[in-house]
């Protein structure tokens, strides 16, 4: 069969076999979320478990793809950031899907995607409701996939209410990655986030309901850890509600054995029809999110590369190819699951060989420690389609990865969305141009590294104090960022604070 | 004595397995909304303290009592005051 590769560009397709000159691959040696280094303290069997999981390993997300199947529409709680009228083609946020699938349809879709995108390593069920509030549909999907595509890792993302009663079923189906969304460990705060839960045949509201939810989440976390299941905890950062409380959450879940904490920004727009959106609750600014992640990082392995995917997302993180795999389209595809599995094994082996080369090179490189230790750090944005290199045109980027360069090295800080979450019909958005939105998203960055950039955006970027740079196309991200930092130092640009800091 | 489901239903399946009378059915193409069989519905009388479909339904106004009144009236589930929702929708329309 013809081998189709993510992004399908000739350079992207070849990248796994290309020798890179030195470090790269997103975080590389620096101290970001779940980079190879941050995971070095973990036992080998756990490192192996997350090595090709894009949602658990920052490095892996440059190479491996994931998908969600929307087989779980029912939910057993209400969250103030969620609107249960979940059907929207134009929004990219959790809990939203375009079509619900039966388990049979979902299995067919997974096999189609895994045959078309051989970088696919993970299948998750994340809604649009709660997977464990739909146990028959969720576990029937897993059962069939274990049979037909045993190489694909299975995972679920749950609110935790039904977790204790489903832990045994999860273990029976070989689910070795579970994400629990835990926004608080204090029922008074919980009542401001979760107005009700459905528990023992009643709708339980307020503090009482939140208390039940928290107890179930903590119990479920403990049970999973006791059975050796890897647990990631997601928390939504809601300024003024739980932002000051999340460091405590981080401590508690770490003490109970969670492997990774992912603090995500609240997404709230009136258009989404959620409580927070309609009531005008704001989300955190990028610097507020980064400060909280840094504060929690002392206690816990932090994730900074989450893209808050839809419950039917397909592709690399930050990418959604769901429209290529609608029920109509997959019905026409001719799939040979065994041949596809062999192709995946070959492609994954290529990726791993490529990553080992890079890791060996990264171990030897200390790119910036010869610079004066007191130089101020600089944030830079990078346009990339994956593979850990600068390889995307500025105007094509729907998101940018943000790195911080300083004499201590280069570290990954997170991503910034360049397109609005809701880019659909004319009831969405408020007339800002795409470039305006991108410029706002890049606030605080002093340079943007991309494969190419047009003249008009070049001028707007310069005027905004963000230096466009297209000189490092196809170079590993960390090398390019380090090089630009070095050039800024040589040009005296690090002697003064930028305008945005003094304004 | 029976409840009904109206066009606000989003087909989330939550109510179906809870019904003690197996009165709820779904059209399996996943598009047509769920429905309650008037002959089977007992309003959970004698089975549960709260009618189960209404106790888990996340959509305000989707489940009606025999008199046609919403079991979950506007604002009762999301916590959004109805006047605030109306204002927000008007603001969005005006853009």
XYZ file of C-alpha atoms in Angstrom:
598
model
C 0.000 0.000 0.000
C 1.010 3.574 -0.449
C 2.497 5.033 2.711
C 0.789 8.267 3.595
C 2.547 10.294 6.215
C 1.301 13.116 8.406
C 1.438 16.431 6.601
C 2.436 14.480 3.512
C 5.180 16.923 2.551
C 8.268 15.186 1.203
C 10.430 16.642 3.938
C 8.059 15.577 6.702
C 7.836 12.084 5.276
C 11.574 11.654 5.184
C 12.417 13.297 8.454
C 12.649 10.199 10.637
C 15.579 8.907 8.606
C 17.364 12.241 8.226
C 20.379 12.765 10.447
C 20.046 16.020 12.328
C 23.155 18.002 13.204
C 22.468 18.210 16.929
C 19.829 18.464 19.644
C 16.171 19.208 19.059
C 12.958 17.278 19.314
C 11.043 19.869 21.257
C 12.373 19.816 24.777
C 15.494 17.799 24.249
C 17.743 18.121 27.238
C 16.002 20.980 28.955
C 13.696 20.837 31.907
C 10.284 20.872 30.321
C 7.194 18.911 31.319
C 7.706 15.300 30.470
C 10.836 15.426 28.351
C 13.221 12.502 28.352
C 15.215 14.189 31.078
C 12.263 14.935 33.318
C 11.316 11.271 33.004
C 14.820 10.004 33.718
C 13.964 9.276 37.358
C 11.151 6.925 36.374
C 11.549 3.167 36.272
C 12.235 1.835 32.762
C 8.894 0.041 32.427
C 7.072 3.338 32.996
C 9.275 5.225 30.562
C 8.512 2.545 27.997
C 4.804 2.988 28.610
C 4.824 6.690 27.793
C 7.578 6.720 25.207
C 5.212 6.830 22.232
C 2.229 8.457 23.926
C 1.842 12.021 22.650
C -0.334 13.043 25.605
C 2.094 11.765 28.237
C 5.454 12.587 26.655
C 6.346 16.031 25.352
C 8.935 14.504 23.037
C 6.543 11.924 21.674
C 4.017 14.558 20.655
C 6.318 15.793 17.905
C 6.213 12.365 16.254
C 3.196 10.302 17.246
C -0.458 10.856 16.513
C -3.522 10.129 18.614
C -7.211 9.969 18.046
C -10.363 10.146 20.111
C -13.575 8.361 19.211
C -16.845 9.881 20.318
C -18.702 6.827 21.616
C -19.520 8.176 25.078
C -22.225 10.849 24.961
C -23.721 10.430 28.443
C -22.326 12.290 31.410
C -22.888 11.964 35.128
C -21.854 15.448 36.255
C -22.160 19.057 35.102
C -19.113 21.308 34.812
C -19.410 25.064 34.447
C -16.973 25.071 31.512
C -19.015 22.564 29.524
C -22.148 22.931 27.441
C -23.885 19.608 26.893
C -25.226 20.692 23.517
C -21.988 19.341 22.167
C -22.416 19.205 18.420
C -20.322 21.825 16.611
C -18.107 21.424 13.551
C -16.176 24.637 14.101
C -15.007 24.616 17.662
C -11.907 23.001 19.011
C -12.288 22.276 22.686
C -13.013 19.273 24.861
C -16.540 17.918 24.917
C -17.344 18.907 21.345
C -17.875 16.450 18.474
C -19.375 16.376 14.990
C -20.921 12.914 15.053
C -21.500 10.254 17.666
C -20.361 6.747 16.815
C -21.505 3.292 17.811
C -18.679 0.992 18.973
C -18.682 -0.780 15.574
C -18.423 2.537 13.728
C -15.702 3.704 16.106
C -13.625 0.561 15.550
C -13.927 0.970 11.799
C -12.832 4.585 12.099
C -9.833 3.706 14.264
C -8.696 1.046 11.794
C -9.096 3.537 8.917
C -7.109 6.245 10.671
C -4.413 3.849 11.858
C -3.994 2.599 8.300
C -3.802 6.115 6.846
C -1.667 7.738 9.568
C 0.938 5.138 10.571
C 2.331 7.444 13.271
C -0.828 6.743 15.219
C 0.001 5.140 18.555
C -2.897 5.957 20.853
C -6.680 5.704 20.901
C -8.490 7.555 23.628
C -12.113 7.789 24.664
C -12.819 11.154 26.168
C -16.449 11.853 25.615
C -18.203 13.981 24.579
C -19.650 12.915 27.939
C -17.732 10.682 30.335
C -16.404 7.326 29.082
C -17.160 5.591 32.375
C -20.735 6.860 32.378
C -21.072 4.840 29.127
C -19.316 1.637 30.160
C -20.909 -0.711 27.598
C -20.032 1.441 24.587
C -16.588 2.327 25.917
C -15.535 -1.218 26.795
C -17.037 -2.779 23.669
C -14.876 -0.393 21.616
C -11.786 -1.351 23.604
C -12.580 -5.063 23.390
C -12.762 -5.017 19.598
C -9.630 -2.910 19.236
C -7.561 -5.165 21.484
C -8.437 -7.913 19.030
C -7.991 -6.038 15.747
C -5.176 -3.562 16.478
C -3.313 -4.849 19.534
C -0.384 -2.462 18.987
C -2.502 0.625 19.697
C -2.446 1.956 23.235
C -5.870 2.497 24.779
C -6.692 5.216 27.246
C -9.599 7.043 28.810
C -10.123 10.489 30.218
C -12.713 10.645 32.999
C -14.176 12.983 35.586
C -13.626 10.172 38.099
C -17.137 9.884 39.545
C -17.636 6.306 38.298
C -13.943 5.406 38.436
C -13.805 3.219 41.574
C -16.543 0.908 40.266
C -14.866 0.658 36.833
C -11.223 0.169 37.842
C -11.413 -3.621 37.496
C -13.014 -3.348 34.061
C -10.307 -0.898 32.953
C -7.597 -3.319 34.056
C -9.338 -6.240 32.316
C -9.221 -4.284 29.050
C -5.507 -3.478 29.364
C -6.019 0.247 29.786
C -2.719 1.381 31.204
C -3.180 5.144 30.883
C -6.025 6.966 32.609
C -6.529 10.702 32.845
C -8.676 12.068 35.668
C -9.860 15.664 35.583
C -9.392 16.941 39.139
C -10.042 20.653 39.534
C -10.029 20.754 43.322
C -9.735 18.786 46.542
C -11.944 21.225 48.484
C -15.747 20.767 48.167
C -16.426 24.490 48.656
C -14.327 25.226 45.574
C -15.787 22.199 43.820
C -19.307 23.553 44.207
C -18.251 26.641 42.217
C -17.088 24.436 39.319
C -19.433 21.433 39.358
C -23.036 22.448 40.130
C -24.303 18.863 40.385
C -23.420 15.185 40.119
C -25.709 12.231 39.457
C -25.069 9.827 42.305
C -27.001 6.772 43.483
C -30.073 7.679 41.417
C -30.253 11.291 42.546
C -29.053 14.630 41.274
C -26.890 15.875 44.149
C -26.160 19.591 44.040
C -23.659 22.042 45.481
C -21.060 21.240 48.140
C -22.591 17.850 48.847
C -22.257 16.794 45.218
C -18.725 18.207 44.938
C -17.694 16.290 48.047
C -18.868 13.001 46.521
C -17.020 13.765 43.275
C -13.766 14.589 45.077
C -13.956 11.438 47.218
C -14.557 9.250 44.183
C -11.709 10.882 42.234
C -9.206 10.398 45.035
C -10.323 6.840 45.660
C -10.116 6.042 41.947
C -6.636 7.565 41.721
C -5.422 5.423 44.610
C -6.960 2.251 43.173
C -5.378 2.816 39.756
C -1.949 3.535 41.201
C -2.203 0.395 43.359
C -2.808 -1.622 40.178
C 0.127 -0.061 38.356
C -1.958 2.024 35.941
C -0.339 5.279 34.879
C -2.479 8.241 35.923
C -2.338 11.765 34.534
C -4.323 14.447 36.309
C -5.877 17.265 34.296
C -6.903 20.473 36.035
C -8.676 23.427 34.484
C -7.230 26.704 35.752
C -10.084 29.101 36.517
C -8.833 32.510 37.703
C -10.415 33.559 40.975
C -11.966 30.117 41.507
C -9.272 27.440 41.792
C -6.049 29.104 40.608
C -4.680 29.604 44.112
C -5.783 26.078 45.050
C -4.151 24.092 42.227
C -0.693 23.962 43.796
C -2.360 22.079 46.677
C -4.102 19.760 44.177
C -0.720 19.098 42.574
C 0.803 18.125 45.932
C -2.085 15.838 46.863
C -2.224 13.949 43.565
C 1.526 13.564 43.458
C 1.540 12.124 46.983
C -1.062 9.594 45.824
C 1.093 8.523 42.893
C -0.180 10.449 39.854
C 2.504 10.461 37.194
C 1.890 13.794 35.482
C -0.113 16.949 36.184
C -1.586 18.910 33.312
C -2.849 22.369 34.252
C -4.922 23.678 31.347
C -6.379 27.133 30.817
C -10.142 27.617 31.080
C -11.710 28.140 27.663
C -14.757 30.381 28.106
C -16.557 32.386 25.427
C -20.180 33.479 25.555
C -20.657 31.786 22.155
C -20.016 28.397 23.731
C -23.087 28.796 25.931
C -21.273 27.527 29.030
C -21.892 28.939 32.509
C -18.439 30.498 32.637
C -18.713 31.811 29.065
C -22.096 33.442 29.562
C -21.288 34.786 33.026
C -18.104 36.460 31.790
C -15.603 34.344 33.749
C -12.231 34.976 32.126
C -9.587 32.387 31.305
C -5.978 32.807 32.480
C -3.452 34.782 30.461
C -0.520 32.803 29.040
C 1.869 34.217 31.640
C -0.510 33.375 34.505
C -0.759 29.796 33.288
C 3.027 29.510 32.918
C 3.576 30.943 36.427
C 1.184 28.396 37.967
C 2.776 25.551 36.012
C 6.187 26.674 37.257
C 4.867 26.861 40.841
C 3.509 23.312 40.620
C 6.616 21.997 38.857
C 8.564 21.874 42.120
C 6.214 19.162 43.328
C 5.172 17.429 40.195
C 6.063 16.419 36.682
C 4.151 19.036 34.654
C 2.674 18.757 31.193
C 2.867 21.868 29.041
C 2.019 20.596 25.593
C -1.686 19.774 26.000
C -3.882 21.031 23.161
C -7.264 20.458 24.832
C -8.530 18.304 21.984
C -12.063 17.711 20.845
C -13.605 14.391 21.819
C -13.247 13.315 18.166
C -9.802 14.742 17.334
C -7.532 12.918 14.857
C -3.827 13.402 14.096
C -0.783 14.955 15.739
C -1.580 17.124 18.773
C -2.513 20.569 17.529
C -3.829 19.091 14.341
C -7.294 17.825 13.538
C -7.804 15.632 10.510
C -11.211 14.426 11.647
C -12.885 15.746 8.490
C -10.957 13.167 6.423
C -12.528 10.329 8.382
C -16.270 10.916 8.459
C -18.495 7.828 8.359
C -19.199 8.401 4.651
C -15.516 8.555 3.829
C -14.344 5.593 5.868
C -17.112 3.483 4.325
C -15.312 3.864 0.993
C -11.849 2.981 2.322
C -10.370 -0.430 1.711
C -8.441 -1.377 4.832
C -6.156 -4.315 5.540
C -5.654 -4.124 9.326
C -2.740 -6.563 9.403
C -0.771 -4.803 6.671
C -1.483 -1.491 8.383
C -0.155 -2.844 11.673
C 3.065 -3.963 9.961
C 3.436 -0.512 8.425
C 2.946 1.114 11.823
C 5.618 -1.119 13.333
C 8.051 -0.063 10.593
C 7.266 3.649 10.904
C 7.454 3.575 14.699
C 10.843 1.827 14.527
C 12.089 4.577 12.181
C 10.869 7.241 14.565
C 12.568 5.552 17.521
C 15.872 5.232 15.639
C 15.670 8.913 14.756
C 14.909 9.867 18.360
C 17.839 7.820 19.665
C 20.220 9.628 17.300
C 18.893 12.934 18.515
C 19.065 11.957 22.167
C 22.720 10.933 21.831
C 23.526 14.254 20.231
C 21.494 16.194 22.776
C 23.353 14.559 25.659
C 26.591 16.120 24.440
C 25.199 19.589 23.747
C 25.069 22.475 26.240
C 24.180 25.189 23.810
C 24.172 28.392 25.879
C 26.128 27.846 29.092
C 29.086 29.840 27.803
C 26.997 33.052 27.885
C 27.023 35.400 30.925
C 24.783 33.804 33.564
C 22.846 37.023 34.274
C 21.406 37.493 30.770
C 17.637 37.878 30.823
C 15.520 35.060 29.373
C 13.683 35.533 26.071
C 10.486 33.890 24.824
C 10.385 32.805 21.193
C 7.540 31.332 19.178
C 8.149 28.502 16.698
C 6.031 27.371 13.745
C 6.337 23.611 13.301
C 4.391 20.794 11.698
C 6.143 18.191 13.848
C 9.384 16.171 13.834
C 10.961 18.702 16.234
C 12.130 21.079 13.495
C 11.226 24.614 12.329
C 9.242 23.653 9.250
C 6.042 25.638 8.923
C 5.149 28.813 7.053
C 4.116 31.619 9.421
C 0.786 32.101 7.687
C -0.098 28.419 7.809
C 0.497 27.991 11.528
C -2.649 27.435 13.558
C -0.545 27.328 16.700
C 2.968 28.217 17.809
C 5.211 26.421 20.298
C 6.782 28.818 22.784
C 10.325 28.300 24.067
C 12.311 30.204 26.633
C 16.010 30.748 25.953
C 18.447 31.762 28.691
C 22.046 30.922 29.596
C 20.599 27.881 31.415
C 19.428 26.497 28.096
C 16.285 26.258 26.015
C 13.062 25.029 27.541
C 9.594 24.389 26.180
C 6.936 26.603 27.778
C 3.715 25.674 25.993
C 1.748 26.467 22.886
C -0.306 29.452 21.756
C -3.296 29.076 19.488
C -3.177 31.336 16.458
C -6.732 30.789 15.314
C -9.757 31.434 17.445
C -11.236 28.430 19.239
C -14.476 29.101 17.466
C -13.877 30.091 13.848
C -17.175 29.080 12.359
C -20.206 31.005 11.196
C -20.769 34.726 11.515
C -22.056 34.436 15.057
C -18.519 33.470 16.013
C -15.608 35.842 16.524
C -15.727 39.606 16.606
C -14.241 40.653 13.289
C -10.577 40.557 14.222
C -8.341 39.525 11.349
C -6.426 36.283 11.630
C -3.194 38.258 11.868
C -4.542 40.385 14.743
C -5.399 37.219 16.624
C -1.958 35.748 15.958
C -0.207 38.919 17.120
C -2.228 38.922 20.310
C -1.471 35.219 20.853
C 2.260 35.903 20.549
C 2.287 38.623 23.226
C 5.469 38.417 25.275
C 7.480 36.675 22.548
C 10.392 38.604 21.047
C 10.996 36.461 17.985
C 9.050 34.057 15.836
C 10.888 31.279 14.002
C 9.241 29.828 10.922
C 10.068 28.279 7.553
C 8.946 31.406 5.703
C 7.007 34.588 6.368
C 5.303 37.034 3.982
C 6.147 40.734 3.726
C 2.888 42.076 5.195
C 2.988 39.959 8.366
C 6.739 40.622 8.601
C 6.071 44.352 8.936
C 3.240 43.873 11.435
C 5.382 41.520 13.541
C 8.296 43.944 13.592
C 5.989 46.782 14.584
C 4.696 44.631 17.448
C 8.242 44.016 18.712
C 8.342 40.396 17.547
C 11.301 39.734 15.258
C 10.342 37.402 12.404
C 13.042 34.911 11.514
C 12.967 32.526 8.539
C 16.666 31.667 8.576
C 16.421 28.393 10.461
C 14.054 26.414 8.273
C 14.356 22.643 8.793
C 16.719 23.079 11.748
C 15.999 21.394 15.093
C 13.929 23.767 17.217
C 16.252 23.968 20.214
C 19.314 24.650 18.070
C 17.504 27.391 16.187
C 16.194 29.041 19.365
C 19.665 28.888 20.963
C 21.237 30.369 17.839
C 18.779 33.283 17.722
C 19.358 33.934 21.438
C 23.098 34.027 20.803
C 22.572 36.495 17.925
C 20.359 38.695 20.122
C 23.099 38.741 22.760
C 25.755 39.614 20.151
C 23.555 42.446 18.851
C 23.075 43.853 22.364
C 19.353 43.076 22.344
C 19.521 41.403 25.760
C 20.890 44.435 27.550
C 17.501 46.155 27.806
C 14.079 44.940 28.674
C 11.679 44.820 25.741
C 8.909 47.423 25.436
C 6.193 45.116 26.667
C 7.947 44.605 29.984
C 8.459 48.285 30.735
C 5.150 49.539 29.333
C -49.452 9.833 33.996
C -46.344 9.963 31.850
C -43.383 12.170 30.959
C -42.234 13.093 27.480
C -39.033 14.206 25.747
C -39.128 17.147 23.364
C -36.950 18.493 20.540
C -34.333 19.930 22.917
C -32.998 16.403 23.533
C -29.359 16.039 22.405
C -29.372 12.216 22.232
C -26.844 11.713 25.003
C -28.219 8.313 26.053
C -27.879 9.090 29.762
C -31.550 8.474 30.586
C -32.088 5.276 28.632
C -30.376 2.702 30.893
C -31.785 4.305 34.052
C -35.471 3.957 33.253
C -36.945 1.269 35.581
C -39.833 0.709 33.166
C -37.741 0.452 29.972
C -39.996 3.168 28.594
C -37.284 5.122 26.775
C -36.178 4.268 23.265
C -33.735 5.712 20.787
C -33.604 5.666 17.064
C -30.333 3.919 16.443
C -29.203 6.152 13.597
C -28.220 8.478 16.424
C -30.093 11.425 14.945
C -33.751 11.204 15.803
C -34.210 12.104 19.440
C -35.103 9.829 22.302
C -38.737 9.181 23.200
C -40.756 7.945 26.175
C -43.449 5.317 25.687
C -46.509 6.842 27.344
C -47.951 3.420 28.091
C -44.849 2.257 29.984
C -43.781 5.405 31.873
C -44.673 5.338 35.574
C -42.833 8.596 36.421
C -40.668 6.250 38.570
C -43.484 6.079 41.098
C -42.555 3.528 43.747
C -39.175 2.807 42.132
C -37.088 5.917 42.839
C -37.353 9.073 44.885
C -36.593 11.161 41.784
C -37.753 10.387 38.239
C -34.548 9.006 36.747
C -34.664 10.543 33.267
C -35.194 13.995 34.702
C -32.589 13.454 37.432
C -29.755 12.842 34.954
C -30.879 14.829 31.900
C -28.366 17.667 31.335
C -30.639 19.751 29.106
C -33.055 22.205 30.629
C -36.587 21.956 29.283
C -36.059 18.650 27.451
C -38.226 16.479 29.717
C -41.836 17.472 30.363
C -44.406 16.260 32.846
C -47.912 15.143 31.884
C -49.089 18.757 31.962
C -46.299 19.851 29.597
C -44.220 21.658 32.259
C -40.424 21.325 32.216
C -39.066 19.104 34.986
C -35.757 20.963 34.719
C -36.753 24.592 34.091
C -34.379 27.204 32.591
C -31.384 27.916 34.822
C -31.964 24.895 37.074
C -29.101 22.779 35.699
C -26.494 25.144 34.292
C -26.974 27.797 36.962
C -27.138 30.469 34.242
C -29.950 32.930 35.122
C -32.360 32.936 32.144
C -32.221 36.739 31.772
C -28.427 36.621 31.621
C -28.519 33.946 28.935
C -30.988 36.026 26.908
C -28.732 39.099 27.193
C -25.657 37.137 26.121
C -27.467 35.681 23.114
C -28.706 39.154 22.130
C -25.147 40.519 22.347
C -23.855 37.730 20.125
C -26.648 38.239 17.580
C -25.909 41.978 17.453
C -22.293 41.438 16.378
